[in-house]
PDB file of C-alpha atoms in Angstrom:
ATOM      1  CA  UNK A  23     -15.704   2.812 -11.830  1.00 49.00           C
ATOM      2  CA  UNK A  24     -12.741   1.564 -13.862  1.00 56.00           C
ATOM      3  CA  UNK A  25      -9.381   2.428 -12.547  1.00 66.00           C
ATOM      4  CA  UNK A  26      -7.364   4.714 -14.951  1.00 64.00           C
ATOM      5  CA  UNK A  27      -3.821   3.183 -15.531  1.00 63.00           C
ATOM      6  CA  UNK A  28      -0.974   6.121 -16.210  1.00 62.00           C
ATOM      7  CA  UNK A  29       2.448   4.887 -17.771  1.00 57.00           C
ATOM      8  CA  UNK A  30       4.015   7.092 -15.282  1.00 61.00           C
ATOM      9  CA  UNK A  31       3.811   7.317 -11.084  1.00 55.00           C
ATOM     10  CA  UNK A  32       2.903  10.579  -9.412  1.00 58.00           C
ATOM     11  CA  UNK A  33       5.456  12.102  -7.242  1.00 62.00           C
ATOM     12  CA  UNK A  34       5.907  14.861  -4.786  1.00 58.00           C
ATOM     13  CA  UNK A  35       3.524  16.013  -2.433  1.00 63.00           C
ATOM     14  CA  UNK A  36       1.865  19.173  -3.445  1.00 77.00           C
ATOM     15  CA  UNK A  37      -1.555  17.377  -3.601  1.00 88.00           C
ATOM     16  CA  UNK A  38      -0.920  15.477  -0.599  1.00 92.00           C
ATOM     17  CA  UNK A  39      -3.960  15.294   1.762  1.00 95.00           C
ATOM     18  CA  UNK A  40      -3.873  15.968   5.532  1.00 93.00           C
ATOM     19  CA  UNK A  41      -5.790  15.148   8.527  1.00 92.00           C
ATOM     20  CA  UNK A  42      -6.966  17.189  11.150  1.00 91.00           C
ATOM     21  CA  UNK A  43      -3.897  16.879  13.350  1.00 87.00           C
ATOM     22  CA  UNK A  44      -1.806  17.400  10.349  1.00 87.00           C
ATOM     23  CA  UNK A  45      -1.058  14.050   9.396  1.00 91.00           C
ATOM     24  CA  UNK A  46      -0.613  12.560   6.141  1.00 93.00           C
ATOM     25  CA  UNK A  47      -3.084  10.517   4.768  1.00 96.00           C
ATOM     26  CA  UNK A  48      -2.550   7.541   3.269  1.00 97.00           C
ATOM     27  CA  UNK A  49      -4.325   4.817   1.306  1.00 98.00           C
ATOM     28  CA  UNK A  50      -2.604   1.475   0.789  1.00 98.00           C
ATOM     29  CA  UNK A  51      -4.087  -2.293   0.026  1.00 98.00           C
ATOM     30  CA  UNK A  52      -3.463  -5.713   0.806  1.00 98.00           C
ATOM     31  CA  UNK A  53      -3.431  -7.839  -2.345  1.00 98.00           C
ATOM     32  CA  UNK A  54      -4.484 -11.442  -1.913  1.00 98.00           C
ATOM     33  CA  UNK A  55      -4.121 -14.330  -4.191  1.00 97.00           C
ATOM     34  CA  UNK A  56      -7.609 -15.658  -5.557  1.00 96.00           C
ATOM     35  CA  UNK A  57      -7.230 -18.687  -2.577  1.00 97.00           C
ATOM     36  CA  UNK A  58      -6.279 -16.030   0.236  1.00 97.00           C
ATOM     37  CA  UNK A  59      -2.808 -18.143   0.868  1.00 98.00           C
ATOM     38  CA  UNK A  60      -0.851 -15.507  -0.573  1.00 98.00           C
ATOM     39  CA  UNK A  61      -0.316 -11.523  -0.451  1.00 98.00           C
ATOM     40  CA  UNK A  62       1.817  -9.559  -2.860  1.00 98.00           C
ATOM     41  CA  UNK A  63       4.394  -7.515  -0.990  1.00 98.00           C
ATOM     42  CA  UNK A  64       6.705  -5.095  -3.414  1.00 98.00           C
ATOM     43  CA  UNK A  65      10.314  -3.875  -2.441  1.00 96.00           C
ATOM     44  CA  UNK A  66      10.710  -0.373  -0.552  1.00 92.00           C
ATOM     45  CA  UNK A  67      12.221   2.109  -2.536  1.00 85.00           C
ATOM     46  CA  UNK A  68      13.519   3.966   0.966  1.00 77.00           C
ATOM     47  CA  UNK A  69      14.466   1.323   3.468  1.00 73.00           C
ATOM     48  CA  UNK A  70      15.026  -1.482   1.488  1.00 80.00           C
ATOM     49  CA  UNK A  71      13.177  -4.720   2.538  1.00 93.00           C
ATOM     50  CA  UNK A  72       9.040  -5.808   2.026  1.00 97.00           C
ATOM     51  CA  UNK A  73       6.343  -3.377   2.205  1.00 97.00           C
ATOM     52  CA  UNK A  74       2.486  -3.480   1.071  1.00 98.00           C
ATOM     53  CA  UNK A  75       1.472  -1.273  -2.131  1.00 98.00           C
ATOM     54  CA  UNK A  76       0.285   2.480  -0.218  1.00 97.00           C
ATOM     55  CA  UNK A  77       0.960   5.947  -0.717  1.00 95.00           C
ATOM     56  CA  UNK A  78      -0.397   9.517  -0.465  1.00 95.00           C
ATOM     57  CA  UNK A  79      -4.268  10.277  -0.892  1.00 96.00           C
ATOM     58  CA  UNK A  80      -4.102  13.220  -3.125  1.00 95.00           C
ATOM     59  CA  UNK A  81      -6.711  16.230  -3.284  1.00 95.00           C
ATOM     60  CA  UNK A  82      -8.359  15.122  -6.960  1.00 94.00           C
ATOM     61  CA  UNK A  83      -8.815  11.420  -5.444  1.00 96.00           C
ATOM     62  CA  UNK A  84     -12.891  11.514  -4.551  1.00 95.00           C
ATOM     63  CA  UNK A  85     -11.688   8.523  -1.885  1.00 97.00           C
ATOM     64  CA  UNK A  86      -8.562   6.543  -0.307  1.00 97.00           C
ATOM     65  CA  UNK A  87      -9.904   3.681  -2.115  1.00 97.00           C
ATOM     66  CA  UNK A  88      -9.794   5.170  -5.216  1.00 97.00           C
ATOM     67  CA  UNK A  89      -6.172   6.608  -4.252  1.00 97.00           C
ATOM     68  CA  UNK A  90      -5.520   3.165  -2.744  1.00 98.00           C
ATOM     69  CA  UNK A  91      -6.220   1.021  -6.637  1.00 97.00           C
ATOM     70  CA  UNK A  92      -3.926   4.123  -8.093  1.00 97.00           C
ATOM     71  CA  UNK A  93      -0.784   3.141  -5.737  1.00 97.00           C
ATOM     72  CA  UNK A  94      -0.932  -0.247  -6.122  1.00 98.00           C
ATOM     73  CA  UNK A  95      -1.307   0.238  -9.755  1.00 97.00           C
ATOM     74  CA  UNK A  96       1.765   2.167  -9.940  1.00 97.00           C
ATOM     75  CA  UNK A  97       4.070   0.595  -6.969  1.00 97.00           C
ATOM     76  CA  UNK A  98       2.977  -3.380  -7.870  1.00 98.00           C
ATOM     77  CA  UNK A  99       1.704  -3.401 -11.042  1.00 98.00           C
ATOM     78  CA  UNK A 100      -1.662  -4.687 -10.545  1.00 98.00           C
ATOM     79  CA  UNK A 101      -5.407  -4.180 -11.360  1.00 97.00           C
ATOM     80  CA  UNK A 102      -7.147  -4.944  -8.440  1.00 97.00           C
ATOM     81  CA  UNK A 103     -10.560  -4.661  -7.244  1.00 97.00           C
ATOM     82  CA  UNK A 104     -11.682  -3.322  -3.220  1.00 98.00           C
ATOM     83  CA  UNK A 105     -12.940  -6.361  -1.484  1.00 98.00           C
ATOM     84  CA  UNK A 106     -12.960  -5.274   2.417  1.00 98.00           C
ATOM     85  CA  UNK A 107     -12.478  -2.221   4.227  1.00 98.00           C
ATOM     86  CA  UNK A 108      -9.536  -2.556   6.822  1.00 98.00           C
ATOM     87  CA  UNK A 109      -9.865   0.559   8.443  1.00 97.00           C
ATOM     88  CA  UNK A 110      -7.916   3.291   9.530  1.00 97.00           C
ATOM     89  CA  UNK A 111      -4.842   2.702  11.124  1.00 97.00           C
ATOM     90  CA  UNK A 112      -2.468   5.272  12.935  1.00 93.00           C
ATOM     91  CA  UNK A 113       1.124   5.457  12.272  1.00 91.00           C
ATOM     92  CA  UNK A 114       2.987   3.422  14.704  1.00 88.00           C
ATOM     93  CA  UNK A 115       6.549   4.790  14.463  1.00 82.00           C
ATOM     94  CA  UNK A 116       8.575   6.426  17.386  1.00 80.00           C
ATOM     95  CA  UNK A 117       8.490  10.321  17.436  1.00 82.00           C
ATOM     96  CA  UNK A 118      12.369   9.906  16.373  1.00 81.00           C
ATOM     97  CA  UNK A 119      11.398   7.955  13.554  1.00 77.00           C
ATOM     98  CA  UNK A 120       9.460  11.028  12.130  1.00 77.00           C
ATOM     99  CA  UNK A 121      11.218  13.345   9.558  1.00 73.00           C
ATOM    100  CA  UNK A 122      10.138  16.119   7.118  1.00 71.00           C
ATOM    101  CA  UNK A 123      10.102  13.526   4.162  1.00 70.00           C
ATOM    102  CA  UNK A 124       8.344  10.901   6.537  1.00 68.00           C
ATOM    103  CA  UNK A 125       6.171  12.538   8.783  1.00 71.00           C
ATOM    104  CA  UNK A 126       3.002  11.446  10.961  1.00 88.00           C
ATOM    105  CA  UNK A 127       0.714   9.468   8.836  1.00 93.00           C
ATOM    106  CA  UNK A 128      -2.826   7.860   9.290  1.00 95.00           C
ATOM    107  CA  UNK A 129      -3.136   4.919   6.837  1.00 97.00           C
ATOM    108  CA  UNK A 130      -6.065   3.516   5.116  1.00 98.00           C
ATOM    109  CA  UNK A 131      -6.110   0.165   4.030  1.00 98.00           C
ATOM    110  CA  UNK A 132      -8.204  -2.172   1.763  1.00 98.00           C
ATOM    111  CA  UNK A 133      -8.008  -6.063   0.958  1.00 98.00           C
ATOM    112  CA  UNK A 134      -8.203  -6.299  -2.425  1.00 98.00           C
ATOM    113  CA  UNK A 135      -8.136  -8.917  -5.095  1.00 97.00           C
ATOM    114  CA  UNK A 136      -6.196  -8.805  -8.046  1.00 97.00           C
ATOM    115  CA  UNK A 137      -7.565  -8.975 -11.255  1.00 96.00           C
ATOM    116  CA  UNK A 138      -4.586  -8.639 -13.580  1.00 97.00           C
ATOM    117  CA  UNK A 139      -1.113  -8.523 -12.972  1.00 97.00           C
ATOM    118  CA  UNK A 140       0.668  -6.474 -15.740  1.00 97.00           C
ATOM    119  CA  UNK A 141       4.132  -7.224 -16.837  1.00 96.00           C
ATOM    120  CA  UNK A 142       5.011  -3.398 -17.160  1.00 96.00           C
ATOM    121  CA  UNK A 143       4.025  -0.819 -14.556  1.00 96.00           C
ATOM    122  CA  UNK A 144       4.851   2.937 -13.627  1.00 96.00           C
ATOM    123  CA  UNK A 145       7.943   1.615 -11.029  1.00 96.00           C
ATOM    124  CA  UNK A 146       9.040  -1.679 -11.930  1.00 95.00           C
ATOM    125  CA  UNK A 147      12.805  -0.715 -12.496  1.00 95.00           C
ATOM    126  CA  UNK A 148      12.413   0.791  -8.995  1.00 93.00           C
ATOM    127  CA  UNK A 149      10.493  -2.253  -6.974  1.00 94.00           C
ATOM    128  CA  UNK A 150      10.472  -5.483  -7.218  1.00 95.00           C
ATOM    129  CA  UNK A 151       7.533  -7.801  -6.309  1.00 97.00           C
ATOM    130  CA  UNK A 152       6.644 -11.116  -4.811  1.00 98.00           C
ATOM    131  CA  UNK A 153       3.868 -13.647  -3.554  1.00 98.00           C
ATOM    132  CA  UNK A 154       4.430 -14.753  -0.203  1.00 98.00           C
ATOM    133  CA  UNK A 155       2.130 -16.986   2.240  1.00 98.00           C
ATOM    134  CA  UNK A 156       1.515 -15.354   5.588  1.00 98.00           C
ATOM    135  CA  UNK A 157       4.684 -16.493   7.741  1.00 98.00           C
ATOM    136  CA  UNK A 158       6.979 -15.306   5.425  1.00 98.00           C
ATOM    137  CA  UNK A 159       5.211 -11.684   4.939  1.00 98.00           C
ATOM    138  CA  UNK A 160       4.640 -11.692   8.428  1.00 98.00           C
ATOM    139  CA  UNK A 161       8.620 -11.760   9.267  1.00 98.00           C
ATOM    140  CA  UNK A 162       9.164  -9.390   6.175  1.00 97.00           C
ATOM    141  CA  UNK A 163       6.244  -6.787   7.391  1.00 97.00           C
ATOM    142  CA  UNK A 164       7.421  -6.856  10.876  1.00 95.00           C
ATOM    143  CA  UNK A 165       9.882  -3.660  11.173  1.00 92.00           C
ATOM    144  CA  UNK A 166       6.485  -2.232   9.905  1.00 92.00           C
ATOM    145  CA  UNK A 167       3.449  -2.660  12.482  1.00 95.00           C
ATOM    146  CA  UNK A 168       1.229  -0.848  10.607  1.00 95.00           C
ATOM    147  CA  UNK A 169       1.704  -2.478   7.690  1.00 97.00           C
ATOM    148  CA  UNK A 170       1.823  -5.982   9.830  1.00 98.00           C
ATOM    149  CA  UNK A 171      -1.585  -4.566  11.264  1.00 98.00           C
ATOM    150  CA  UNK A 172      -3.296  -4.313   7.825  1.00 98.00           C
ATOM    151  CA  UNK A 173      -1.999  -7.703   6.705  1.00 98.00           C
ATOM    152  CA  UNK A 174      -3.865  -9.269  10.421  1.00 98.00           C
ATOM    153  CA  UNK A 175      -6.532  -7.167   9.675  1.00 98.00           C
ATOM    154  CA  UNK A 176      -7.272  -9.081   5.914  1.00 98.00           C
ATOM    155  CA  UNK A 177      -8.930 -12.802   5.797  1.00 98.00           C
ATOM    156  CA  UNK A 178      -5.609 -14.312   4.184  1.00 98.00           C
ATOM    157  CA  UNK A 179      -5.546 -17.492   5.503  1.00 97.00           C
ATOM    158  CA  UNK A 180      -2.955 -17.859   8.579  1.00 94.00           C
TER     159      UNK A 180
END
């Protein structure tokens, strides 16, 4: 199925999807260059710092993967196609860590490969993106683990 590209991002959370424990679900990807050397990490809008495309799974998404190719659309900029399943992965942050506008979440990540990077996307005067070979994302996606999780969990090349 072709992914549909929308000028602007979704926001909010009134179509947000929740688990059975009442955590948010969310579908994210791990975008590898064409040689697997490389992932493309974009800037946080929240905390500053690296983080991997992901965001809510919303209610008129069939799947997260479909949900998944939406956010990195919008957060990165890129046209990417689901190469691996990486699984489910639970949210890793301390109970204090939790608020009301980040609460529990159960992520779903996919390595993907990019098949077009765009020069204009839904938030590029909000993030900022970059290539980086594992070391480097490693250190950047390591006040994350469950983002550092998803990138260990992909066959970039370490």
């Amino acid at each position: 199925m072709a992914q549909k590209l929308e000028a602007t991002a979704r926001t909010g959370r009134d179509n947000q999807r929740y688990g059975t424990q009442g955590e948010r679900l969310v579908a994210g990807v791990v975008p590898l260059s064409g040689d697997k050397t490389k992932v493309l990490l974009i800037q946080s809008t929240r905390r500053g710092g690296w983080v991997l495309p992901k965001g809510g799974w919303e209610t008129d998404e069939g799947t997260a993967q479909e949900a998944a190719c939406r956010e990195a659309w919008e957060e990165a900029g890129i046209v990417c196609t689901v190469v691996k399943e990486l699984g489910t992965i639970p949210d890793m942050r301390a109970p204090a860590e939790l608020t009301s506008k980040a609460p529990k979440a159960a992520y779903h990540f996919y390595e993907v490969r990019v098949d077009r990077e765009a020069a204009e996307w839904p938030e590029k005067d909000k993030r900022g993106r970059q290539w980086m070979p594992y070391q480097q994302a490693k250190q950047a996606l390591h006040p994350r683990p469950e983002l550092l999780e998803a990138l260990n969990r992909s066959t970039i090349t370490k």
